[in-house]
Amino acid sequence: MLFLHRPRFKLIKRARKLTFCAVMACLLYPAKTFALTEEELQVALLLKVAQFTQWPQTDDQEFKFCLYRGKGYEVINDMRQKRPKIGAHQVNFVFLEQNTPTYLINQCSILFITEGSAVETKQVLHRASYSPTLTVGTLRGFANLGGMVELVKVKKRYNFRINLIPVKQSQLSISAPLLEISTVIKEGE
């Protein structure tokens, strides 16, 4: 009897994987297709990435999506009205500036570094490395600097580069379907 259910289980698993790929493909197509601004597309992608990321258990019911130096991301004000959720957690959008204290950075669930030099980015990543904060950035080489997820734009589409070393150090885990559609950096690369 168990043998009869095994093919069905594989079909369900495959259907989930195809659904995930279809959703991600919709998000990865050019912003013009959906009439989204670049910033809206990036934030939407990151909210989707968050759904495939697991954080250590906490009592905190708030999910903080922090934008470090988020000029041009006024789209967040529109998203606040939509009141998005990640799992059972309400998403709270927070803007951080250059001199933000480390304890505030460590309260972020996602830290999206939208601009800055490589030196400044590396300093912020170091400050965030002591907490379970998913660090994301668009700076070229962000993942090589110690960031977890780098958004790479290639011909009006976004790809992901994921550095598993800081992900594991921060006690986070990223699900396999997201890793399958990403370029993964492992130890020694």
XYZ file of C-alpha atoms in Angstrom, residues 74-153:
80
model
C 9.240 55.538 -1.403
C 7.350 52.544 -2.790
C 7.601 51.193 0.747
C 4.968 53.706 1.820
C 2.517 52.111 -0.632
C 3.452 48.619 0.541
C 2.863 49.564 4.175
C -0.787 50.147 3.310
C -1.034 46.642 1.799
C 0.229 45.236 5.132
C 2.146 42.234 3.745
C 2.907 39.210 5.914
C 5.685 36.660 5.951
C 4.091 33.569 7.404
C 2.170 34.753 10.454
C 4.384 37.814 10.920
C 3.358 41.329 9.919
C 6.052 43.068 7.821
C 7.275 46.368 9.218
C 9.364 48.480 6.809
C 12.179 50.488 8.383
C 14.583 52.984 6.781
C 18.135 53.000 8.171
C 20.774 55.668 7.616
C 24.555 55.507 7.599
C 25.015 56.091 11.341
C 22.361 53.629 12.514
C 23.418 51.894 15.757
C 24.340 48.206 15.485
C 21.565 47.103 17.857
C 18.962 48.493 15.414
C 20.599 46.701 12.480
C 20.545 43.461 14.476
C 16.773 43.768 14.944
C 16.181 43.485 11.186
C 14.895 40.247 9.676
C 16.030 41.424 6.221
C 18.649 44.123 5.700
C 18.505 45.407 2.120
C 21.586 47.506 1.377
C 20.542 49.608 -1.581
C 23.626 51.743 -2.121
C 27.075 52.498 -0.797
C 30.692 51.743 -1.490
C 32.252 48.300 -1.051
C 34.047 49.479 2.104
C 30.870 50.872 3.673
C 28.895 47.782 2.641
C 31.479 45.493 4.225
C 31.308 47.487 7.473
C 27.503 47.220 7.583
C 27.666 43.487 6.812
C 30.136 43.031 9.677
C 27.765 44.826 12.048
C 24.861 42.619 10.908
C 26.830 39.374 11.127
C 26.056 38.897 14.819
C 22.339 38.339 14.321
C 19.947 36.220 12.245
C 19.530 38.950 9.637
C 19.232 38.056 5.944
C 21.516 40.536 4.185
C 20.663 41.446 0.596
C 22.269 43.909 -1.786
C 22.576 45.061 -5.360
C 26.242 46.138 -5.243
C 28.331 44.147 -7.710
C 30.231 41.503 -5.738
C 27.937 41.856 -2.696
C 27.941 38.100 -2.030
C 31.744 38.003 -2.234
C 31.932 40.792 0.365
C 30.073 38.571 2.842
C 26.488 39.387 1.916
C 23.997 36.542 1.788
C 21.881 37.328 -1.291
C 23.038 39.458 -4.201
C 20.480 40.682 -6.723
C 22.197 40.570 -10.097
C 20.506 42.307 -13.003
